Amino acid sequence: MTMLSRLSSGIEARARRARALLEDRRGVAAVEFAFVVPVLLCMYFITMEASQGIEVNKKVSRMGSAVADLITQQSAITKAEVVAIMQIGGAIIQPYDRSQPTLDVTAIQLGTEATPVARVAWSLKLNSSGNPVAVAAKGDIVTDSQLNRIRAPGAFYIRVRSSLNYEPVVTWNGDATSMGLLTAFNDIGMGETFYLRPRISQKIPCDDCP
């Protein structure tokens, strides 16, 4: 066999092996699975987080609405009753417990001027230890763009603000600490503000509230 023949045979043998390799379908499913699984997992976690986030956001709004509704059904109220109502409202957020919601209640009395001045009649919120404290001092002027739309001489409003810094489950662990670059998705702010008028009286006094 001449050198040219041996060279030709070698080229043909390599070509046959290349064709056999290209035609070999063994392991294709495993390779496709390896490519597809990360995409499917990402889609799953995104969908799960989006649905959980939407649900928690609804609960944050429902929490404030429930507290405002319960308080405005009273003709008078005490500090202990306001605290109990806020604790009931805070339970609405369960079973989510990766961060703590905040609630504050402010009773607002508007003056009888042509442009009524809104002042704090009483206010209450629970601090990080769960103890009731004032949101603002009695008589402080309330400035709020939302209040400007409903400002009326002599009106009395109960304002309830609910908020939560949402922690996605994929960025959170059992020690309540964040993980790596995923911290960019931490502390997604959720909140709602409600202004309600008293239902059965002109005002809702709270004599022992700060």
PDB file of N, CA, C and O in Angstrom, residues 75-152:
ATOM      1  N   SER A  75     -67.744  53.932  69.491  1.00  0.00           N
ATOM      2  CA  SER A  75     -68.091  55.320  69.838  1.00  0.00           C
ATOM      3  C   SER A  75     -67.023  55.931  70.741  1.00  0.00           C
ATOM      4  O   SER A  75     -66.868  57.150  70.789  1.00  0.00           O
ATOM      5  N   ALA A  76     -66.299  55.088  71.447  1.00  0.00           N
ATOM      6  CA  ALA A  76     -65.157  55.490  72.269  1.00  0.00           C
ATOM      7  C   ALA A  76     -64.289  54.247  72.419  1.00  0.00           C
ATOM      8  O   ALA A  76     -64.761  53.121  72.249  1.00  0.00           O
ATOM      9  N   ILE A  77     -63.019  54.463  72.734  1.00  0.00           N
ATOM     10  CA  ILE A  77     -62.102  53.320  72.768  1.00  0.00           C
ATOM     11  C   ILE A  77     -61.016  53.577  73.803  1.00  0.00           C
ATOM     12  O   ILE A  77     -60.780  54.726  74.203  1.00  0.00           O
ATOM     13  N   THR A  78     -60.381  52.515  74.260  1.00  0.00           N
ATOM     14  CA  THR A  78     -59.280  52.630  75.216  1.00  0.00           C
ATOM     15  C   THR A  78     -57.984  52.167  74.547  1.00  0.00           C
ATOM     16  O   THR A  78     -57.998  51.521  73.500  1.00  0.00           O
ATOM     17  N   LYS A  79     -56.868  52.490  75.206  1.00  0.00           N
ATOM     18  CA  LYS A  79     -55.571  52.084  74.665  1.00  0.00           C
ATOM     19  C   LYS A  79     -55.476  50.563  74.549  1.00  0.00           C
ATOM     20  O   LYS A  79     -54.981  50.034  73.555  1.00  0.00           O
ATOM     21  N   ALA A  80     -55.955  49.842  75.557  1.00  0.00           N
ATOM     22  CA  ALA A  80     -55.901  48.381  75.541  1.00  0.00           C
ATOM     23  C   ALA A  80     -56.700  47.817  74.374  1.00  0.00           C
ATOM     24  O   ALA A  80     -56.286  46.834  73.738  1.00  0.00           O
ATOM     25  N   GLU A  81     -57.824  48.437  74.073  1.00  0.00           N
ATOM     26  CA  GLU A  81     -58.654  47.958  72.958  1.00  0.00           C
ATOM     27  C   GLU A  81     -57.969  48.217  71.617  1.00  0.00           C
ATOM     28  O   GLU A  81     -58.011  47.376  70.714  1.00  0.00           O
ATOM     29  N   VAL A  82     -57.323  49.385  71.488  1.00  0.00           N
ATOM     30  CA  VAL A  82     -56.600  49.684  70.247  1.00  0.00           C
ATOM     31  C   VAL A  82     -55.463  48.683  70.055  1.00  0.00           C
ATOM     32  O   VAL A  82     -55.245  48.154  68.960  1.00  0.00           O
ATOM     33  N   VAL A  83     -54.729  48.392  71.138  1.00  0.00           N
ATOM     34  CA  VAL A  83     -53.631  47.424  71.058  1.00  0.00           C
ATOM     35  C   VAL A  83     -54.158  46.056  70.647  1.00  0.00           C
ATOM     36  O   VAL A  83     -53.573  45.380  69.791  1.00  0.00           O
ATOM     37  N   ALA A  84     -55.257  45.628  71.255  1.00  0.00           N
ATOM     38  CA  ALA A  84     -55.838  44.319  70.921  1.00  0.00           C
ATOM     39  C   ALA A  84     -56.246  44.256  69.446  1.00  0.00           C
ATOM     40  O   ALA A  84     -56.018  43.241  68.769  1.00  0.00           O
ATOM     41  N   ILE A  85     -56.824  45.337  68.951  1.00  0.00           N
ATOM     42  CA  ILE A  85     -57.246  45.368  67.550  1.00  0.00           C
ATOM     43  C   ILE A  85     -56.030  45.311  66.629  1.00  0.00           C
ATOM     44  O   ILE A  85     -56.033  44.608  65.611  1.00  0.00           O
ATOM     45  N   MET A  86     -54.961  46.026  66.983  1.00  0.00           N
ATOM     46  CA  MET A  86     -53.752  45.980  66.166  1.00  0.00           C
ATOM     47  C   MET A  86     -53.120  44.590  66.180  1.00  0.00           C
ATOM     48  O   MET A  86     -52.594  44.121  65.168  1.00  0.00           O
ATOM     49  N   GLN A  87     -53.179  43.923  67.322  1.00  0.00           N
ATOM     50  CA  GLN A  87     -52.653  42.556  67.391  1.00  0.00           C
ATOM     51  C   GLN A  87     -53.475  41.605  66.539  1.00  0.00           C
ATOM     52  O   GLN A  87     -52.922  40.706  65.885  1.00  0.00           O
ATOM     53  N   ILE A  88     -54.780  41.795  66.534  1.00  0.00           N
ATOM     54  CA  ILE A  88     -55.645  40.987  65.665  1.00  0.00           C
ATOM     55  C   ILE A  88     -55.288  41.246  64.199  1.00  0.00           C
ATOM     56  O   ILE A  88     -55.157  40.322  63.397  1.00  0.00           O
ATOM     57  N   GLY A  89     -55.117  42.536  63.862  1.00  0.00           N
ATOM     58  CA  GLY A  89     -54.761  42.870  62.481  1.00  0.00           C
ATOM     59  C   GLY A  89     -53.430  42.280  62.082  1.00  0.00           C
ATOM     60  O   GLY A  89     -53.267  41.772  60.970  1.00  0.00           O
ATOM     61  N   GLY A  90     -52.455  42.316  63.001  1.00  0.00           N
ATOM     62  CA  GLY A  90     -51.136  41.775  62.697  1.00  0.00           C
ATOM     63  C   GLY A  90     -51.156  40.290  62.425  1.00  0.00           C
ATOM     64  O   GLY A  90     -50.309  39.771  61.684  1.00  0.00           O
ATOM     65  N   ALA A  91     -52.129  39.574  63.009  1.00  0.00           N
ATOM     66  CA  ALA A  91     -52.210  38.120  62.807  1.00  0.00           C
ATOM     67  C   ALA A  91     -52.663  37.772  61.394  1.00  0.00           C
ATOM     68  O   ALA A  91     -52.474  36.628  60.953  1.00  0.00           O
ATOM     69  N   ILE A  92     -53.243  38.729  60.680  1.00  0.00           N
ATOM     70  CA  ILE A  92     -53.733  38.459  59.316  1.00  0.00           C
ATOM     71  C   ILE A  92     -52.589  38.064  58.397  1.00  0.00           C
ATOM     72  O   ILE A  92     -52.770  37.299  57.453  1.00  0.00           O
ATOM     73  N   ILE A  93     -51.391  38.578  58.682  1.00  0.00           N
ATOM     74  CA  ILE A  93     -50.251  38.351  57.795  1.00  0.00           C
ATOM     75  C   ILE A  93     -49.761  36.898  57.835  1.00  0.00           C
ATOM     76  O   ILE A  93     -49.057  36.436  56.924  1.00  0.00           O
ATOM     77  N   GLN A  94     -50.118  36.156  58.881  1.00  0.00           N
ATOM     78  CA  GLN A  94     -49.677  34.766  58.998  1.00  0.00           C
ATOM     79  C   GLN A  94     -50.213  33.919  57.839  1.00  0.00           C
ATOM     80  O   GLN A  94     -51.280  34.207  57.316  1.00  0.00           O
ATOM     81  N   PRO A  95     -49.480  32.880  57.404  1.00  0.00           N
ATOM     82  CA  PRO A  95     -48.289  32.277  58.012  1.00  0.00           C
ATOM     83  C   PRO A  95     -46.965  32.930  57.603  1.00  0.00           C
ATOM     84  O   PRO A  95     -45.913  32.424  57.966  1.00  0.00           O
ATOM     85  N   TYR A  96     -46.995  34.016  56.832  1.00  0.00           N
ATOM     86  CA  TYR A  96     -45.747  34.703  56.502  1.00  0.00           C
ATOM     87  C   TYR A  96     -45.110  35.226  57.788  1.00  0.00           C
ATOM     88  O   TYR A  96     -45.771  35.899  58.587  1.00  0.00           O
ATOM     89  N   ASP A  97     -43.824  34.916  58.008  1.00  0.00           N
ATOM     90  CA  ASP A  97     -43.162  35.368  59.235  1.00  0.00           C
ATOM     91  C   ASP A  97     -41.687  35.696  59.015  1.00  0.00           C
ATOM     92  O   ASP A  97     -40.908  35.727  59.970  1.00  0.00           O
ATOM     93  N   ARG A  98     -41.307  35.964  57.775  1.00  0.00           N
ATOM     94  CA  ARG A  98     -39.892  36.261  57.511  1.00  0.00           C
ATOM     95  C   ARG A  98     -39.505  37.686  57.900  1.00  0.00           C
ATOM     96  O   ARG A  98     -38.335  38.009  58.022  1.00  0.00           O
ATOM     97  N   SER A  99     -40.486  38.556  58.054  1.00  0.00           N
ATOM     98  CA  SER A  99     -40.258  39.904  58.578  1.00  0.00           C
ATOM     99  C   SER A  99     -41.537  40.358  59.262  1.00  0.00           C
ATOM    100  O   SER A  99     -42.611  39.800  59.015  1.00  0.00           O
ATOM    101  N   GLN A 100     -41.418  41.362  60.124  1.00  0.00           N
ATOM    102  CA  GLN A 100     -42.556  41.795  60.933  1.00  0.00           C
ATOM    103  C   GLN A 100     -43.265  42.997  60.314  1.00  0.00           C
ATOM    104  O   GLN A 100     -42.607  43.961  59.905  1.00  0.00           O
ATOM    105  N   PRO A 101     -44.591  42.957  60.248  1.00  0.00           N
ATOM    106  CA  PRO A 101     -45.330  44.118  59.749  1.00  0.00           C
ATOM    107  C   PRO A 101     -45.380  45.219  60.797  1.00  0.00           C
ATOM    108  O   PRO A 101     -45.162  44.975  61.988  1.00  0.00           O
ATOM    109  N   THR A 102     -45.657  46.429  60.360  1.00  0.00           N
ATOM    110  CA  THR A 102     -45.853  47.547  61.281  1.00  0.00           C
ATOM    111  C   THR A 102     -47.238  48.145  61.052  1.00  0.00           C
ATOM    112  O   THR A 102     -47.729  48.189  59.917  1.00  0.00           O
ATOM    113  N   LEU A 103     -47.854  48.577  62.145  1.00  0.00           N
ATOM    114  CA  LEU A 103     -49.177  49.192  62.105  1.00  0.00           C
ATOM    115  C   LEU A 103     -49.156  50.427  62.995  1.00  0.00           C
ATOM    116  O   LEU A 103     -48.587  50.387  64.089  1.00  0.00           O
ATOM    117  N   ASP A 104     -49.742  51.507  62.525  1.00  0.00           N
ATOM    118  CA  ASP A 104     -49.931  52.648  63.422  1.00  0.00           C
ATOM    119  C   ASP A 104     -51.294  53.264  63.168  1.00  0.00           C
ATOM    120  O   ASP A 104     -51.812  53.245  62.050  1.00  0.00           O
ATOM    121  N   VAL A 105     -51.884  53.756  64.244  1.00  0.00           N
ATOM    122  CA  VAL A 105     -53.231  54.341  64.207  1.00  0.00           C
ATOM    123  C   VAL A 105     -53.140  55.774  64.697  1.00  0.00           C
ATOM    124  O   VAL A 105     -52.546  56.039  65.749  1.00  0.00           O
ATOM    125  N   THR A 106     -53.720  56.691  63.939  1.00  0.00           N
ATOM    126  CA  THR A 106     -53.736  58.106  64.333  1.00  0.00           C
ATOM    127  C   THR A 106     -55.148  58.655  64.174  1.00  0.00           C
ATOM    128  O   THR A 106     -55.745  58.536  63.098  1.00  0.00           O
ATOM    129  N   ALA A 107     -55.677  59.212  65.265  1.00  0.00           N
ATOM    130  CA  ALA A 107     -56.964  59.902  65.194  1.00  0.00           C
ATOM    131  C   ALA A 107     -56.683  61.360  64.844  1.00  0.00           C
ATOM    132  O   ALA A 107     -55.862  62.013  65.491  1.00  0.00           O
ATOM    133  N   ILE A 108     -57.356  61.865  63.828  1.00  0.00           N
ATOM    134  CA  ILE A 108     -57.079  63.206  63.305  1.00  0.00           C
ATOM    135  C   ILE A 108     -58.334  64.066  63.398  1.00  0.00           C
ATOM    136  O   ILE A 108     -59.400  63.684  62.884  1.00  0.00           O
ATOM    137  N   GLN A 109     -58.185  65.197  64.050  1.00  0.00           N
ATOM    138  CA  GLN A 109     -59.278  66.154  64.148  1.00  0.00           C
ATOM    139  C   GLN A 109     -58.951  67.374  63.293  1.00  0.00           C
ATOM    140  O   GLN A 109     -57.896  67.983  63.453  1.00  0.00           O
ATOM    141  N   LEU A 110     -59.866  67.725  62.389  1.00  0.00           N
ATOM    142  CA  LEU A 110     -59.684  68.911  61.562  1.00  0.00           C
ATOM    143  C   LEU A 110     -60.412  70.095  62.177  1.00  0.00           C
ATOM    144  O   LEU A 110     -61.497  69.943  62.761  1.00  0.00           O
ATOM    145  N   GLY A 111     -59.815  71.264  62.057  1.00  0.00           N
ATOM    146  CA  GLY A 111     -60.416  72.482  62.584  1.00  0.00           C
ATOM    147  C   GLY A 111     -61.572  72.961  61.711  1.00  0.00           C
ATOM    148  O   GLY A 111     -61.924  72.347  60.701  1.00  0.00           O
ATOM    149  N   THR A 112     -62.127  74.086  62.112  1.00  0.00           N
ATOM    150  CA  THR A 112     -63.279  74.632  61.392  1.00  0.00           C
ATOM    151  C   THR A 112     -62.891  75.838  60.534  1.00  0.00           C
ATOM    152  O   THR A 112     -63.754  76.575  60.066  1.00  0.00           O
ATOM    153  N   GLU A 113     -61.595  76.040  60.323  1.00  0.00           N
ATOM    154  CA  GLU A 113     -61.148  77.157  59.490  1.00  0.00           C
ATOM    155  C   GLU A 113     -61.567  76.931  58.031  1.00  0.00           C
ATOM    156  O   GLU A 113     -61.993  75.834  57.642  1.00  0.00           O
ATOM    157  N   ALA A 114     -61.427  77.979  57.252  1.00  0.00           N
ATOM    158  CA  ALA A 114     -61.743  77.859  55.825  1.00  0.00           C
ATOM    159  C   ALA A 114     -60.862  76.797  55.174  1.00  0.00           C
ATOM    160  O   ALA A 114     -61.317  76.016  54.327  1.00  0.00           O
ATOM    161  N   THR A 115     -59.600  76.798  55.550  1.00  0.00           N
ATOM    162  CA  THR A 115     -58.701  75.710  55.151  1.00  0.00           C
ATOM    163  C   THR A 115     -58.361  74.955  56.423  1.00  0.00           C
ATOM    164  O   THR A 115     -57.454  75.355  57.171  1.00  0.00           O
ATOM    165  N   PRO A 116     -59.099  73.887  56.737  1.00  0.00           N
ATOM    166  CA  PRO A 116     -58.980  73.229  58.041  1.00  0.00           C
ATOM    167  C   PRO A 116     -57.576  72.686  58.303  1.00  0.00           C
ATOM    168  O   PRO A 116     -56.954  72.096  57.420  1.00  0.00           O
ATOM    169  N   VAL A 117     -57.113  72.922  59.518  1.00  0.00           N
ATOM    170  CA  VAL A 117     -55.827  72.383  59.952  1.00  0.00           C
ATOM    171  C   VAL A 117     -56.071  71.037  60.616  1.00  0.00           C
ATOM    172  O   VAL A 117     -56.927  70.911  61.501  1.00  0.00           O
ATOM    173  N   ALA A 118     -55.329  70.018  60.192  1.00  0.00           N
ATOM    174  CA  ALA A 118     -55.469  68.676  60.751  1.00  0.00           C
ATOM    175  C   ALA A 118     -54.477  68.488  61.892  1.00  0.00           C
ATOM    176  O   ALA A 118     -53.280  68.725  61.723  1.00  0.00           O
ATOM    177  N   ARG A 119     -54.998  68.081  63.048  1.00  0.00           N
ATOM    178  CA  ARG A 119     -54.143  67.876  64.212  1.00  0.00           C
ATOM    179  C   ARG A 119     -54.371  66.482  64.801  1.00  0.00           C
ATOM    180  O   ARG A 119     -55.463  65.915  64.670  1.00  0.00           O
ATOM    181  N   VAL A 120     -53.337  65.979  65.453  1.00  0.00           N
ATOM    182  CA  VAL A 120     -53.413  64.653  66.077  1.00  0.00           C
ATOM    183  C   VAL A 120     -54.275  64.739  67.337  1.00  0.00           C
ATOM    184  O   VAL A 120     -54.004  65.538  68.238  1.00  0.00           O
ATOM    185  N   ALA A 121     -55.332  63.923  67.385  1.00  0.00           N
ATOM    186  CA  ALA A 121     -56.152  63.824  68.593  1.00  0.00           C
ATOM    187  C   ALA A 121     -55.563  62.779  69.536  1.00  0.00           C
ATOM    188  O   ALA A 121     -55.511  62.994  70.749  1.00  0.00           O
ATOM    189  N   TRP A 122     -55.155  61.679  69.011  1.00  0.00           N
ATOM    190  CA  TRP A 122     -54.403  60.640  69.734  1.00  0.00           C
ATOM    191  C   TRP A 122     -53.788  59.705  68.703  1.00  0.00           C
ATOM    192  O   TRP A 122     -54.194  59.690  67.547  1.00  0.00           O
ATOM    193  N   SER A 123     -52.795  58.956  69.126  1.00  0.00           N
ATOM    194  CA  SER A 123     -52.125  58.046  68.185  1.00  0.00           C
ATOM    195  C   SER A 123     -51.499  56.890  68.945  1.00  0.00           C
ATOM    196  O   SER A 123     -51.209  57.003  70.148  1.00  0.00           O
ATOM    197  N   LEU A 124     -51.273  55.802  68.238  1.00  0.00           N
ATOM    198  CA  LEU A 124     -50.742  54.612  68.885  1.00  0.00           C
ATOM    199  C   LEU A 124     -50.098  53.703  67.844  1.00  0.00           C
ATOM    200  O   LEU A 124     -50.600  53.563  66.720  1.00  0.00           O
ATOM    201  N   LYS A 125     -48.995  53.097  68.233  1.00  0.00           N
ATOM    202  CA  LYS A 125     -48.374  52.046  67.435  1.00  0.00           C
ATOM    203  C   LYS A 125     -47.645  51.115  68.380  1.00  0.00           C
ATOM    204  O   LYS A 125     -47.408  51.446  69.554  1.00  0.00           O
ATOM    205  N   LEU A 126     -47.294  49.940  67.893  1.00  0.00           N
ATOM    206  CA  LEU A 126     -46.542  48.980  68.691  1.00  0.00           C
ATOM    207  C   LEU A 126     -45.085  49.045  68.265  1.00  0.00           C
ATOM    208  O   LEU A 126     -44.775  48.932  67.081  1.00  0.00           O
ATOM    209  N   ASN A 127     -44.190  49.221  69.242  1.00  0.00           N
ATOM    210  CA  ASN A 127     -42.767  49.262  68.900  1.00  0.00           C
ATOM    211  C   ASN A 127     -42.232  47.846  68.692  1.00  0.00           C
ATOM    212  O   ASN A 127     -42.990  46.867  68.731  1.00  0.00           O
ATOM    213  N   SER A 128     -40.932  47.719  68.462  1.00  0.00           N
ATOM    214  CA  SER A 128     -40.341  46.415  68.152  1.00  0.00           C
ATOM    215  C   SER A 128     -40.508  45.414  69.290  1.00  0.00           C
ATOM    216  O   SER A 128     -40.461  44.204  69.069  1.00  0.00           O
ATOM    217  N   SER A 129     -40.713  45.914  70.522  1.00  0.00           N
ATOM    218  CA  SER A 129     -40.924  45.031  71.673  1.00  0.00           C
ATOM    219  C   SER A 129     -42.397  44.713  71.896  1.00  0.00           C
ATOM    220  O   SER A 129     -42.742  43.989  72.835  1.00  0.00           O
ATOM    221  N   GLY A 130     -43.272  45.281  71.049  1.00  0.00           N
ATOM    222  CA  GLY A 130     -44.700  45.039  71.195  1.00  0.00           C
ATOM    223  C   GLY A 130     -45.384  45.958  72.186  1.00  0.00           C
ATOM    224  O   GLY A 130     -46.548  45.746  72.530  1.00  0.00           O
ATOM    225  N   ASN A 131     -44.691  46.990  72.634  1.00  0.00           N
ATOM    226  CA  ASN A 131     -45.277  47.930  73.592  1.00  0.00           C
ATOM    227  C   ASN A 131     -45.907  49.110  72.864  1.00  0.00           C
ATOM    228  O   ASN A 131     -45.361  49.600  71.872  1.00  0.00           O
ATOM    229  N   PRO A 132     -47.067  49.608  73.352  1.00  0.00           N
ATOM    230  CA  PRO A 132     -47.735  50.734  72.690  1.00  0.00           C
ATOM    231  C   PRO A 132     -47.024  52.055  72.951  1.00  0.00           C
ATOM    232  O   PRO A 132     -46.679  52.364  74.090  1.00  0.00           O
ATOM    233  N   VAL A 133     -46.781  52.805  71.912  1.00  0.00           N
ATOM    234  CA  VAL A 133     -46.163  54.126  72.018  1.00  0.00           C
ATOM    235  C   VAL A 133     -46.904  55.078  71.077  1.00  0.00           C
ATOM    236  O   VAL A 133     -47.647  54.649  70.188  1.00  0.00           O
ATOM    237  N   ALA A 134     -46.682  56.375  71.259  1.00  0.00           N
ATOM    238  CA  ALA A 134     -47.347  57.369  70.425  1.00  0.00           C
ATOM    239  C   ALA A 134     -46.680  57.455  69.053  1.00  0.00           C
ATOM    240  O   ALA A 134     -45.461  57.320  68.938  1.00  0.00           O
ATOM    241  N   VAL A 135     -47.494  57.674  68.036  1.00  0.00           N
ATOM    242  CA  VAL A 135     -46.970  57.942  66.698  1.00  0.00           C
ATOM    243  C   VAL A 135     -46.497  59.386  66.620  1.00  0.00           C
ATOM    244  O   VAL A 135     -45.440  59.689  66.052  1.00  0.00           O
ATOM    245  N   ALA A 136     -47.288  60.294  67.204  1.00  0.00           N
ATOM    246  CA  ALA A 136     -46.959  61.722  67.235  1.00  0.00           C
ATOM    247  C   ALA A 136     -47.623  62.324  68.464  1.00  0.00           C
ATOM    248  O   ALA A 136     -48.542  61.742  69.040  1.00  0.00           O
ATOM    249  N   ALA A 137     -47.159  63.483  68.860  1.00  0.00           N
ATOM    250  CA  ALA A 137     -47.715  64.139  70.041  1.00  0.00           C
ATOM    251  C   ALA A 137     -49.094  64.711  69.739  1.00  0.00           C
ATOM    252  O   ALA A 137     -49.389  65.113  68.608  1.00  0.00           O
ATOM    253  N   LYS A 138     -49.940  64.725  70.762  1.00  0.00           N
ATOM    254  CA  LYS A 138     -51.263  65.320  70.596  1.00  0.00           C
ATOM    255  C   LYS A 138     -51.130  66.785  70.193  1.00  0.00           C
ATOM    256  O   LYS A 138     -50.315  67.518  70.754  1.00  0.00           O
ATOM    257  N   GLY A 139     -51.931  67.191  69.239  1.00  0.00           N
ATOM    258  CA  GLY A 139     -51.899  68.568  68.773  1.00  0.00           C
ATOM    259  C   GLY A 139     -50.945  68.815  67.626  1.00  0.00           C
ATOM    260  O   GLY A 139     -50.974  69.897  67.013  1.00  0.00           O
ATOM    261  N   ASP A 140     -50.093  67.835  67.304  1.00  0.00           N
ATOM    262  CA  ASP A 140     -49.192  67.996  66.159  1.00  0.00           C
ATOM    263  C   ASP A 140     -49.988  68.126  64.866  1.00  0.00           C
ATOM    264  O   ASP A 140     -51.033  67.477  64.690  1.00  0.00           O
ATOM    265  N   ILE A 141     -49.505  68.967  63.960  1.00  0.00           N
ATOM    266  CA  ILE A 141     -50.170  69.149  62.671  1.00  0.00           C
ATOM    267  C   ILE A 141     -49.851  67.964  61.760  1.00  0.00           C
ATOM    268  O   ILE A 141     -48.702  67.519  61.665  1.00  0.00           O
ATOM    269  N   VAL A 142     -50.874  67.455  61.112  1.00  0.00           N
ATOM    270  CA  VAL A 142     -50.721  66.317  60.205  1.00  0.00           C
ATOM    271  C   VAL A 142     -50.655  66.834  58.771  1.00  0.00           C
ATOM    272  O   VAL A 142     -51.544  67.561  58.321  1.00  0.00           O
ATOM    273  N   THR A 143     -49.617  66.485  58.070  1.00  0.00           N
ATOM    274  CA  THR A 143     -49.490  66.848  56.654  1.00  0.00           C
ATOM    275  C   THR A 143     -49.446  65.559  55.845  1.00  0.00           C
ATOM    276  O   THR A 143     -48.602  64.699  56.076  1.00  0.00           O
ATOM    277  N   ASP A 144     -50.373  65.446  54.931  1.00  0.00           N
ATOM    278  CA  ASP A 144     -50.497  64.220  54.145  1.00  0.00           C
ATOM    279  C   ASP A 144     -51.234  64.566  52.854  1.00  0.00           C
ATOM    280  O   ASP A 144     -52.333  65.118  52.887  1.00  0.00           O
ATOM    281  N   SER A 145     -50.637  64.227  51.725  1.00  0.00           N
ATOM    282  CA  SER A 145     -51.271  64.549  50.435  1.00  0.00           C
ATOM    283  C   SER A 145     -52.605  63.832  50.285  1.00  0.00           C
ATOM    284  O   SER A 145     -53.540  64.357  49.666  1.00  0.00           O
ATOM    285  N   GLN A 146     -52.698  62.625  50.834  1.00  0.00           N
ATOM    286  CA  GLN A 146     -53.962  61.893  50.742  1.00  0.00           C
ATOM    287  C   GLN A 146     -55.047  62.574  51.564  1.00  0.00           C
ATOM    288  O   GLN A 146     -56.209  62.632  51.156  1.00  0.00           O
ATOM    289  N   LEU A 147     -54.661  63.119  52.715  1.00  0.00           N
ATOM    290  CA  LEU A 147     -55.623  63.833  53.551  1.00  0.00           C
ATOM    291  C   LEU A 147     -56.131  65.090  52.863  1.00  0.00           C
ATOM    292  O   LEU A 147     -57.289  65.484  53.048  1.00  0.00           O
ATOM    293  N   ASN A 148     -55.306  65.724  52.057  1.00  0.00           N
ATOM    294  CA  ASN A 148     -55.724  66.947  51.363  1.00  0.00           C
ATOM    295  C   ASN A 148     -56.931  66.717  50.464  1.00  0.00           C
ATOM    296  O   ASN A 148     -57.718  67.634  50.231  1.00  0.00           O
ATOM    297  N   ARG A 149     -57.097  65.515  49.973  1.00  0.00           N
ATOM    298  CA  ARG A 149     -58.219  65.234  49.068  1.00  0.00           C
ATOM    299  C   ARG A 149     -59.540  65.060  49.807  1.00  0.00           C
ATOM    300  O   ARG A 149     -60.603  65.127  49.190  1.00  0.00           O
ATOM    301  N   ILE A 150     -59.471  64.829  51.118  1.00  0.00           N
ATOM    302  CA  ILE A 150     -60.713  64.613  51.876  1.00  0.00           C
ATOM    303  C   ILE A 150     -60.853  65.619  53.015  1.00  0.00           C
ATOM    304  O   ILE A 150     -61.699  65.462  53.882  1.00  0.00           O
ATOM    305  N   ARG A 151     -60.044  66.653  52.986  1.00  0.00           N
ATOM    306  CA  ARG A 151     -60.035  67.655  54.057  1.00  0.00           C
ATOM    307  C   ARG A 151     -61.377  68.398  54.082  1.00  0.00           C
ATOM    308  O   ARG A 151     -61.824  68.947  53.072  1.00  0.00           O
ATOM    309  N   ALA A 152     -62.033  68.400  55.251  1.00  0.00           N
ATOM    310  CA  ALA A 152     -63.322  69.088  55.397  1.00  0.00           C
ATOM    311  C   ALA A 152     -63.391  69.690  56.790  1.00  0.00           C
ATOM    312  O   ALA A 152     -62.908  69.085  57.760  1.00  0.00           O
TER     313      ALA A 152
END
